[in-house]
Coordinates of C-alpha atoms and ligand atoms in Angstrom, one line a residue:
X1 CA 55.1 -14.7 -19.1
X2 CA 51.5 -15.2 -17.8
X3 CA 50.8 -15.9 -21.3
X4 CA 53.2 -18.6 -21.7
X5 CA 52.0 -20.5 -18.7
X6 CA 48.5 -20.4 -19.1
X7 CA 49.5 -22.1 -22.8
X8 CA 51.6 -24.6 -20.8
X9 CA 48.7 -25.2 -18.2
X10 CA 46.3 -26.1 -20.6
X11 CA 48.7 -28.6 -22.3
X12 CA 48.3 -30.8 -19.4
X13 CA 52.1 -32.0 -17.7
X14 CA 53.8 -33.9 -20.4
X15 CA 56.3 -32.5 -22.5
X16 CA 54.4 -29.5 -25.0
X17 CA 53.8 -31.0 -28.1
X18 CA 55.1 -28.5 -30.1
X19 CA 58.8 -29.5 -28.2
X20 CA 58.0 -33.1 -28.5
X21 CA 57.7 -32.0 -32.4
X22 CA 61.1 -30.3 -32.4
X23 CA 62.4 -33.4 -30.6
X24 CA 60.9 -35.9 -33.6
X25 CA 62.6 -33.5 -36.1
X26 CA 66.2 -33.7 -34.1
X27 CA 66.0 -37.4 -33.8
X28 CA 64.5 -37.8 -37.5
X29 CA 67.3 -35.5 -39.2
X30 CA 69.7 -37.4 -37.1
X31 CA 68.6 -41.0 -38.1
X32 CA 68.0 -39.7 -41.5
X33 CA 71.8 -38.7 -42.2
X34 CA 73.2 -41.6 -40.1
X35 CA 71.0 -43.7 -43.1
X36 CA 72.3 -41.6 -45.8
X37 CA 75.7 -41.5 -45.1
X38 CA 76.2 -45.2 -44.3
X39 CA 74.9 -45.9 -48.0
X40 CA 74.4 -42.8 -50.2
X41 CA 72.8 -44.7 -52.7
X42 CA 70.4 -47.2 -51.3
X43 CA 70.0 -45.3 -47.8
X44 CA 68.9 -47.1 -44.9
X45 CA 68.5 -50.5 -47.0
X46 CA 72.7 -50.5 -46.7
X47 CA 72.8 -49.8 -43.1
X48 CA 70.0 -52.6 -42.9
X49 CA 71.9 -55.0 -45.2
X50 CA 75.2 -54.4 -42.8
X51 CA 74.0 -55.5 -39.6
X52 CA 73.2 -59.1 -38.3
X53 CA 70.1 -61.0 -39.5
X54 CA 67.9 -61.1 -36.1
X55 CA 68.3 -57.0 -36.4
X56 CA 67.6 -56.6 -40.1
X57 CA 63.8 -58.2 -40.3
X58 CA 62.8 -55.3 -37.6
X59 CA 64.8 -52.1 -39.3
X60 CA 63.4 -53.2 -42.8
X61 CA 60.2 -53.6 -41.9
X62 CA 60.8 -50.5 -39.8
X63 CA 62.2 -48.7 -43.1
X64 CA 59.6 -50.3 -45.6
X65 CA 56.7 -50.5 -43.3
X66 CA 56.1 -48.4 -40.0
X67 CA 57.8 -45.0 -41.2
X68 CA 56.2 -44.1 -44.4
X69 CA 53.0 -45.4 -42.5
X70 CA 53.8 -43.2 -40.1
X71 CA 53.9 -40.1 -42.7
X72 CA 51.4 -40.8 -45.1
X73 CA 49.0 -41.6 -42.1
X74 CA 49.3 -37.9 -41.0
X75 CA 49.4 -36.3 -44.4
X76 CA 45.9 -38.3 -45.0
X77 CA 44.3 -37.0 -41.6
X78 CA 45.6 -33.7 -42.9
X79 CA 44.5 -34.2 -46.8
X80 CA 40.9 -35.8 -45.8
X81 CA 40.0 -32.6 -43.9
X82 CA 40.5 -30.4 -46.8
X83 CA 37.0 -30.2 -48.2
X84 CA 35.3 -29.8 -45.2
X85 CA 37.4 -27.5 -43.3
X86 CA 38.1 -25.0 -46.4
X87 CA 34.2 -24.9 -47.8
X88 CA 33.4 -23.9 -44.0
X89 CA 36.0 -21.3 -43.3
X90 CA 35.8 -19.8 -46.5
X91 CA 32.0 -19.2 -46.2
X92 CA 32.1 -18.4 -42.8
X93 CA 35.1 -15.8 -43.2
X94 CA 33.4 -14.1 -46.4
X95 CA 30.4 -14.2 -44.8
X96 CA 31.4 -12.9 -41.6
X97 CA 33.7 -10.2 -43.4
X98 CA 30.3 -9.1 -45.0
X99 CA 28.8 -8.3 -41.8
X100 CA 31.7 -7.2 -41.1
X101 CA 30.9 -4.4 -43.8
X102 CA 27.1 -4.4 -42.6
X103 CA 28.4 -3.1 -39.6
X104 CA 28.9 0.2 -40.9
X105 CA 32.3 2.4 -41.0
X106 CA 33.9 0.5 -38.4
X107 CA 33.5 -2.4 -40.6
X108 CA 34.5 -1.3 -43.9
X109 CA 37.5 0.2 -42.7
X110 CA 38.6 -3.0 -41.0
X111 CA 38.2 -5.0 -44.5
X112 CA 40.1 -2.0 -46.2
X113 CA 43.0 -2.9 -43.3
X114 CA 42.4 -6.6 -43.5
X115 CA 43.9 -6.4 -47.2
X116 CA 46.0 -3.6 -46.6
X117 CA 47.9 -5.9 -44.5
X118 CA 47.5 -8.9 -46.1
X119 CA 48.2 -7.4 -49.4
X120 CA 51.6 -6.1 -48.3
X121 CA 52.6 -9.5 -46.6
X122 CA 52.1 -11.2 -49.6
X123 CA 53.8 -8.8 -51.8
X124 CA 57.4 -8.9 -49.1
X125 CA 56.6 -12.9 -49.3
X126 CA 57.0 -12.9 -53.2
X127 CA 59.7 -10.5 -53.3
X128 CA 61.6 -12.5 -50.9
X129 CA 61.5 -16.0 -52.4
X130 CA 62.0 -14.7 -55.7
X131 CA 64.8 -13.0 -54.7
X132 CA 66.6 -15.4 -53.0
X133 CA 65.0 -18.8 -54.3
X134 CA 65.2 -21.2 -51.6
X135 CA 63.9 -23.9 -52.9
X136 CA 66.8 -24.0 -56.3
X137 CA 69.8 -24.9 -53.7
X138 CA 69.5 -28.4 -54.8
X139 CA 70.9 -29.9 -57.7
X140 CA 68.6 -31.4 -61.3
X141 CA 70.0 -34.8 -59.7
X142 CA 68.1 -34.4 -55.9
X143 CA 64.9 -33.2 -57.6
X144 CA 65.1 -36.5 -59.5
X145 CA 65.1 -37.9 -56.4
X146 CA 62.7 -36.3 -54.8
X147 CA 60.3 -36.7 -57.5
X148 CA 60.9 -40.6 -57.5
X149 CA 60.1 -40.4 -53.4
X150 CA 57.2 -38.4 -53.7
X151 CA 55.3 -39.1 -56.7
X152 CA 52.6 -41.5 -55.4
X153 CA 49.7 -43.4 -57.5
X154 CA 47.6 -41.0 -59.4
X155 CA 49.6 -38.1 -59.6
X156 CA 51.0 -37.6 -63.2
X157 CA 54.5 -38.2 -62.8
X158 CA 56.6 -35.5 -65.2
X159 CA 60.2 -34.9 -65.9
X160 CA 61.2 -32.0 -63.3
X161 CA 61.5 -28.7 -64.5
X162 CA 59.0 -29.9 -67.8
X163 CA 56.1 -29.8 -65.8
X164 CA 53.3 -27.4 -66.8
X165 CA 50.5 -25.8 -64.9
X166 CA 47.5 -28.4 -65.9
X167 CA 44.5 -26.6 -67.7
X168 CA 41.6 -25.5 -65.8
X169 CA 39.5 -28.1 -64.6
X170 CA 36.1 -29.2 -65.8
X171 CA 34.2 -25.9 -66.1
X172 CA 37.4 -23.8 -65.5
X173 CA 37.8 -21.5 -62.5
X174 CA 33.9 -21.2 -62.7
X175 CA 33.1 -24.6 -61.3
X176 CA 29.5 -26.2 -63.5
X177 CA 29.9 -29.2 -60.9
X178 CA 31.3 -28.0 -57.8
X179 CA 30.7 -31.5 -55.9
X180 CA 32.6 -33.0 -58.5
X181 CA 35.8 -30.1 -58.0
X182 CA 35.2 -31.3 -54.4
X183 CA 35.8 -34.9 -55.4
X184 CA 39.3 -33.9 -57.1
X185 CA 40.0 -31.2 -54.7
X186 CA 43.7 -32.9 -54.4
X187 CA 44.0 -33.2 -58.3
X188 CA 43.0 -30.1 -59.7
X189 CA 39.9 -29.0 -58.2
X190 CA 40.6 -27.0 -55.7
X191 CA 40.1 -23.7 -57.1
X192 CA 36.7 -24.1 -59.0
X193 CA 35.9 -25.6 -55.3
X194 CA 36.9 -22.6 -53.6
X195 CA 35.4 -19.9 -56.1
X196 CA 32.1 -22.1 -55.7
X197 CA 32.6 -21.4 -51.6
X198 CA 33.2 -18.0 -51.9
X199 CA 30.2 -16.9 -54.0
X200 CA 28.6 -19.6 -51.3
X201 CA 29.5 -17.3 -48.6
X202 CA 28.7 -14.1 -50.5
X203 CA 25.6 -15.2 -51.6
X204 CA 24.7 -16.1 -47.4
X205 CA 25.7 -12.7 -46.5
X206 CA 23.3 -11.4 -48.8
X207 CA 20.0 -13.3 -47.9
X208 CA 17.5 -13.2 -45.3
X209 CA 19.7 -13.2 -41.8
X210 CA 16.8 -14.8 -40.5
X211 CA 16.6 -17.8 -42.9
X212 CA 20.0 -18.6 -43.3
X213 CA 20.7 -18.6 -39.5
X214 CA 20.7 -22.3 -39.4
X215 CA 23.2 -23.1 -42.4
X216 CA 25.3 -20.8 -40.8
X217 CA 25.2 -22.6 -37.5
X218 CA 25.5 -25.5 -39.7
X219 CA 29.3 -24.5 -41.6
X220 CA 29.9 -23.1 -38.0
X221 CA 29.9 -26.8 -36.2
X222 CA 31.9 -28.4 -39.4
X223 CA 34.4 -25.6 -39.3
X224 CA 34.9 -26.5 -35.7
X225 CA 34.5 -30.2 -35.9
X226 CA 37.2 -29.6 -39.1
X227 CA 39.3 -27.6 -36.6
X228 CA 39.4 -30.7 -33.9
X229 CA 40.9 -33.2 -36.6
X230 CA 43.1 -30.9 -37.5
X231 CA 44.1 -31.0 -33.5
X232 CA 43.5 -35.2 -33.5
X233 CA 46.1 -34.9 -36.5
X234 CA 48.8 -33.2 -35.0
X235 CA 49.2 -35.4 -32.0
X236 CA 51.0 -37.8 -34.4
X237 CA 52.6 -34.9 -35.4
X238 CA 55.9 -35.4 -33.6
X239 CA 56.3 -39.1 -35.0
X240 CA 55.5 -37.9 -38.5
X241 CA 57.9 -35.5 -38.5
X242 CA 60.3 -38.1 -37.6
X243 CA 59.6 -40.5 -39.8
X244 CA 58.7 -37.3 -42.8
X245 CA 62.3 -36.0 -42.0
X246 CA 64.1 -39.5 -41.7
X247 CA 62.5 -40.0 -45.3
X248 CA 63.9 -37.0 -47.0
X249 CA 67.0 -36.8 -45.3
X250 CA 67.8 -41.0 -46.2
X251 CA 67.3 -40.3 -49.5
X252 CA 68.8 -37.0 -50.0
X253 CA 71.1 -36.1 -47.5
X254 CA 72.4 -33.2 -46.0
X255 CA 71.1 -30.9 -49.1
X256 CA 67.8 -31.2 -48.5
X257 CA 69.0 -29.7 -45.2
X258 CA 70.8 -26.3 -46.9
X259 CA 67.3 -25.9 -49.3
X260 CA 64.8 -26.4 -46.2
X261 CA 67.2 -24.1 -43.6
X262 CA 67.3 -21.2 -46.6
X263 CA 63.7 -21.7 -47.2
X264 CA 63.3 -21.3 -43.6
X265 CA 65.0 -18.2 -42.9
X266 CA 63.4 -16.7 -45.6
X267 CA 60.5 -17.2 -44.1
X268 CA 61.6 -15.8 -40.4
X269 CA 63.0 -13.1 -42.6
X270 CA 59.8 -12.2 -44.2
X271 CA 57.6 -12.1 -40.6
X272 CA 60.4 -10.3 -39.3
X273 CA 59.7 -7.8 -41.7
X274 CA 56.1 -7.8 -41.5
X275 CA 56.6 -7.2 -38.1
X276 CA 59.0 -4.9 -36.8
X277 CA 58.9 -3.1 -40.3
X278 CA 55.3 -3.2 -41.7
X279 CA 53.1 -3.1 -38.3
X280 CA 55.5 -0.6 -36.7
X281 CA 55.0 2.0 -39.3
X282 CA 51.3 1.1 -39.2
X283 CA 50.9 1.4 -35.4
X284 CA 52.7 4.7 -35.8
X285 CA 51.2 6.0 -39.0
X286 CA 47.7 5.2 -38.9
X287 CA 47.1 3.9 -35.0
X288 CA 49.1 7.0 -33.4
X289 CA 51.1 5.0 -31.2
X290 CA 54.8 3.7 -29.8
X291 CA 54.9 0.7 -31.6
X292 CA 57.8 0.0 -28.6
X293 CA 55.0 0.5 -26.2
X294 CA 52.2 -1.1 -28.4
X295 CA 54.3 -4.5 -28.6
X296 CA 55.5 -4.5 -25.0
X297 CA 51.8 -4.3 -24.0
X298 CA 50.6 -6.9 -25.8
X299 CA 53.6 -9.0 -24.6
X300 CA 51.6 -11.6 -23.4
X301 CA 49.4 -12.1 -26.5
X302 CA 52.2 -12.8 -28.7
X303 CA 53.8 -15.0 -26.2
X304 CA 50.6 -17.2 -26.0
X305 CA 50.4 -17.3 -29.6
X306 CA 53.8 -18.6 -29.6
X307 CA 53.5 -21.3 -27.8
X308 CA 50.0 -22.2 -28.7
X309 CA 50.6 -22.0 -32.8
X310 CA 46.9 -20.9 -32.3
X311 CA 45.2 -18.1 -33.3
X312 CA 42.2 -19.4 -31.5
X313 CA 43.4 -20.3 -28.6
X314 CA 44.6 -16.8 -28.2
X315 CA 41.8 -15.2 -28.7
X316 CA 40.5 -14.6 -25.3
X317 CA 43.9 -13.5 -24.5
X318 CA 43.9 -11.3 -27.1
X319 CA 40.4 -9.6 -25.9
X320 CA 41.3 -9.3 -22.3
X321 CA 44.8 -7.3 -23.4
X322 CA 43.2 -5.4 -25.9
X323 CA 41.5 -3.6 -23.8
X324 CA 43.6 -3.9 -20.3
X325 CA 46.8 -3.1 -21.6
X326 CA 46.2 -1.0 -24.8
X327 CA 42.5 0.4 -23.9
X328 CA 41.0 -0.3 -26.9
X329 CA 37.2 0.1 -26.9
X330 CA 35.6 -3.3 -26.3
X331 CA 32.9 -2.9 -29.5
X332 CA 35.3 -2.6 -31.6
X333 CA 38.2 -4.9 -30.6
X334 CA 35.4 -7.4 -30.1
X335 CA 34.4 -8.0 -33.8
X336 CA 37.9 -7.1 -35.3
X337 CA 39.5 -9.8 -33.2
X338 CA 36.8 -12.3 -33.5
X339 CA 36.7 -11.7 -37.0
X340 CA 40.6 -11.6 -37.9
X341 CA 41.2 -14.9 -35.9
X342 CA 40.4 -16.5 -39.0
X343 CA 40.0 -14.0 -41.8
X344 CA 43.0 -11.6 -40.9
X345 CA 45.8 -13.8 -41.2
X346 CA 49.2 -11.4 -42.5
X347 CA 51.5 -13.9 -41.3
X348 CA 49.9 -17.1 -42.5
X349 CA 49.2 -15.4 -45.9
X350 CA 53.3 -14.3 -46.0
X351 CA 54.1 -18.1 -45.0
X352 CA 51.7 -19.7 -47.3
X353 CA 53.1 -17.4 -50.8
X354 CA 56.7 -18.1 -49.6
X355 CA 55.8 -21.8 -49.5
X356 CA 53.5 -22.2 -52.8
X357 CA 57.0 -20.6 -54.3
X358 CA 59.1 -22.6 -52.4
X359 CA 57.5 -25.8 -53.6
X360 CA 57.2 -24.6 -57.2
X361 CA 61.1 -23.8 -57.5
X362 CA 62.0 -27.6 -55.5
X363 CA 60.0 -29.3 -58.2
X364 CA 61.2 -27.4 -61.0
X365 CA 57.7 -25.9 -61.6
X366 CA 58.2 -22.5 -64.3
X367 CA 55.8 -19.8 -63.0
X368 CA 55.3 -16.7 -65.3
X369 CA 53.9 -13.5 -64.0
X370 CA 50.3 -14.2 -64.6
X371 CA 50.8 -18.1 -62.1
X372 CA 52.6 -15.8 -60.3
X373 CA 49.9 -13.1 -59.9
X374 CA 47.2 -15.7 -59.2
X375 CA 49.2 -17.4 -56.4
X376 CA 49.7 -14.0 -54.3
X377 CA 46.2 -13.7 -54.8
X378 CA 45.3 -17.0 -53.6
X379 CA 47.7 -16.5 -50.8
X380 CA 45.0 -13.7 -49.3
X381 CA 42.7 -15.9 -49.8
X382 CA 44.4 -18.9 -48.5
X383 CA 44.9 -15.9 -45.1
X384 CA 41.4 -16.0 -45.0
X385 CA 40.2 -19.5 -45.3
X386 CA 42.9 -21.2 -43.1
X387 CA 42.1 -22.1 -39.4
X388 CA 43.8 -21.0 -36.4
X389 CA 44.9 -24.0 -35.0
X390 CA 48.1 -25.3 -35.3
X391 CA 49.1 -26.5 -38.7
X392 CA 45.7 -25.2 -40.5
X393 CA 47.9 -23.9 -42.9
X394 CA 48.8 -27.3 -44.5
X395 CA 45.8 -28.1 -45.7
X396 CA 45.5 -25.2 -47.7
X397 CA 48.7 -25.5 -49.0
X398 CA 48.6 -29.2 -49.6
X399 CA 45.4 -28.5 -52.1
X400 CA 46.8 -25.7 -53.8
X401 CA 49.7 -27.7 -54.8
X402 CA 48.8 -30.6 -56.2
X403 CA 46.9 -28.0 -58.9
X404 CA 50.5 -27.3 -59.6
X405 CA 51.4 -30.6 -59.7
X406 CA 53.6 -30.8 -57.1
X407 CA 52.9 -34.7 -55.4
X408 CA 50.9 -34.7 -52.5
X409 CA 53.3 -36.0 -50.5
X410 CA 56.0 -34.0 -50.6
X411 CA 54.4 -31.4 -48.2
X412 CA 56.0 -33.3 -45.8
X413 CA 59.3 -32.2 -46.6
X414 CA 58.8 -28.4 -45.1
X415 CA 56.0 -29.7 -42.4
X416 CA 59.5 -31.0 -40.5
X417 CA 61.0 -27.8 -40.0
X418 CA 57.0 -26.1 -39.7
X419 CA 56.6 -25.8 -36.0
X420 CA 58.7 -23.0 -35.2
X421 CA 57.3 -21.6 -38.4
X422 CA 54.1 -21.9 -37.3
X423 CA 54.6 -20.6 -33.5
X424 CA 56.2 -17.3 -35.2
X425 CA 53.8 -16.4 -38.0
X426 CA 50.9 -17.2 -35.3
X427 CA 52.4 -14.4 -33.3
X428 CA 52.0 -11.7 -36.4
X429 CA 48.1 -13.0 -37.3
X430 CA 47.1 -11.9 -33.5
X431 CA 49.4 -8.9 -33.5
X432 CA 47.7 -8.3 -36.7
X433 CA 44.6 -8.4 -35.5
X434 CA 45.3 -6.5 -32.3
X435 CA 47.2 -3.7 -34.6
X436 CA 43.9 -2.8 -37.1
X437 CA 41.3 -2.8 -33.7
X438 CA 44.0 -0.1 -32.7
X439 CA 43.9 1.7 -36.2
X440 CA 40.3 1.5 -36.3
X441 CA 40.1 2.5 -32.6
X442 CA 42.3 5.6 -33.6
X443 CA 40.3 6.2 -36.6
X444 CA 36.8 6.4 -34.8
X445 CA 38.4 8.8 -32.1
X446 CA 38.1 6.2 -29.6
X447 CA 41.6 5.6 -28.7
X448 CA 42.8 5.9 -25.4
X449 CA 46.1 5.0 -24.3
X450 CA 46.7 3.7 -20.7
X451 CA 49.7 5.2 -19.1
X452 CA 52.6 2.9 -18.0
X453 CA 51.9 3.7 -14.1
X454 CA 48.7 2.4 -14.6
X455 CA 50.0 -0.9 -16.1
X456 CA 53.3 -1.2 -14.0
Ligands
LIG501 N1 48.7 -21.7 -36.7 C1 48.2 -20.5 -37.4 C2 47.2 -19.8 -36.6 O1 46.6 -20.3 -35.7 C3 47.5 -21.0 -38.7 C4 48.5 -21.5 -39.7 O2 48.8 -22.7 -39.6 O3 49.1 -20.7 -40.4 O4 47.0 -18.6 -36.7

């Protein structure tokens, strides 16, 4: 609880933006199938063409206008921060991962549990989405549609379910140009870009401390500048969602509804997993405790990172309980925690391979096992370079799919039902975090659990 209200607190009185986003996706989905159902074929034009003509200037220009303004305004402020904010996280998180390893023991065992963990989210992520395949409840006819709504100017428009993973760009997956990659990042060069950031980052962590200090400081203020549009971005967020949600849902309907809720629980499904499944026989196995007892402790952790959607702004939290409720020594929770607030992200990693999937199936996009290979592996990476703030995992996503030629647009499809996606997979990346300091803890003898008197 005190968790929760210090989140609150800091949110200032009106109503939490992440309800005001819940109440944009009510009101959109609402509006949307109101539109849909009054004229199934032409949407919201019908409903416009049916009422008197002093109403139908506004709601056109409403429909035409203001709401894919609306949406496309936010997927931009999201889309324009992508090379900034993933060239500075990446280097920073490989870098910082490095000395990380330059630590010593401590520091190599918490990369070995970084991808450990990581690893086996992304492989329940993978297994889940190909098992159940959210994203084909929707018939050839909707994907028709949504390719018609989505595809925007400059993205090759193909038949659905023809559409082929485009070559490697310009100097392949080795990028000979990188500032040019960074000038297509939404068309392709992504990858090349971030290969070129991660031997960046590599590459820091291996020279002179000393005269690389003030590059570092350098990515350090874009990351967090990067991190603050994010934040500018997502207080349109509620009105996006609206007018994201009213979009789909004029066009297609209550299907869209039955692929997005699927794709969704899979999702819950997945964390749920991660969680009680995957961390609980990791806090038992390898950390040597209750997993009841280690989660009830940290209570107030996960609470704050639900209703924060923010690794970051948990992090204090999250250093104060480490070592107050589960006595972890402050050295090492210190760094791991620091460090896993952006690098160690399980349940951001599981969200973002279930998504990549998700989007691929929608559109029709045929993986085979060697896409498939290289999207769980981006989907670690894509764990490490994603912010903790709310939505950072958008960007990444956004990026990596327009290499598979999904439209850029049509992120906003499953950014409507995000927000409680993104307040429960937040909660795994701290518990995450908080779960290897303990492991490591155990490992280095340096455990020591504080009885429940004490904490009652
Ligand atoms: N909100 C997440 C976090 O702060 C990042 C994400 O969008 O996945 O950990």
């Amino acid at each position: 609880m005190r968790g929760i209200l210090v989140a609150m607190s800091e949110k200032g009185k009106g109503m939490a933006l992440h309800n005001k986003i819940l109440v944009g996706l009510f009101l959109g989905a609402i509006a949307g199938l109101a539109a849909n159902i009054i004229g199934p074929s032409a949407g919201w034009q019908s409903l416009v063409n049916g009422t008197p003509g002093w109403i139908q200037t506004p709601l056109t220009w409403m429909y035409v206008n203001l709401i894919p303004f609306v949406g496309d305004a936010f997927l931009a402020m999201i889309y324009m921060i992508v090379v900034p904010l993933l060239f500075s996280a990446l280097i920073l998180g490989v870098s910082e991962l490095g000395d990380v390893a330059k630590v010593g023991r401590i520091g190599v065992r918490s990369l070995l549990l970084t991808l450990l963990f990581s690893g086996i989210a992304v492989v329940i992520a993978f297994a889940l989405v190909n098992a159940v395949k959210p994203g084909t409840f929707i018939s050839q006819e909707s994907r028709e549609v949504l390719y018609e709504q989505y595809a925007t100017k400059g993205t090759e428009k193909q038949a659905a379910g023809e559409v082929k993973i485009p070559d490697p760009p310009a100097g392949g997956i080795i990028p000979k140009n990188p500032l040019l990659e960074a000038t297509r990042a939404l068309s392709g060069g992504i990858m090349p870009f971030m290969f070129f950031a991660l031997l960046f980052g590599l590459a820091m962590c291996k020279s002179d401390t000393e005269k690389v200090a003030p590059v570092k400081q350098f990515f350090d203020g874009i990351f967090e500048i990067s991190q603050k549009v994010i934040d500018i971005a997502m207080l349109l967020a509620p009105y996006a969602v609206f007018a994201l949600i009213f979009q789909t849902a004029a066009g297609l309907g209550i299907e869209i509804f039955k692929t997005l809720g699927a794709y969704a629980v899979v999702v819950l499904v997945g964390l749920a997993i991660h969680m009680f499944v995957v961390y609980s026989i990791l806090i038992k196995v390898i950390a040597k405790r209750n997993p009841l007892t280690f989660f009830r402790n940290i209570r107030s952790v996960m609470l704050t990172a639900f209703a924060t959607s923010s690794s970051n702004a948990t992090l204090p939290i999250a250093l104060k309980s480490a070592e107050e409720d589960l006595g972890l020594p402050k050295e090492i929770s210190s760094f791991v925690l620091t460090v896993g607030a952006t690098a160690n992200q399980n349940g951001t990693a599981l969200f973002e391979g279930i998504t990549l999937i998700f989007f691929c199936q929608l559109f029709g996009i045929p993986l085979d096992a060697s896409q498939q290979f290289m999207l769980l592996m981006l989907s670690i990476l894509a764990g490490i370079g994603t912010a903790g703030v709310p939505g950072g995992s958008w960007p990444v996503i956004g990026s990596i799919l327009t290499t598979m030629k999904v439209p850029a647009g049509a992120i906003g499809i499953a950014f409507g039902v995000d927000r409680i996606l993104d307040m429960s997979r937040t909660v795994l990346n701290v518990t995450g975090d908080i779960a290897i300091a303990a492991c490591v803890a155990e490992w280095e003898g340096q455990s020591v659990e504080i009885p429940d008197e004490v904490l009652a």
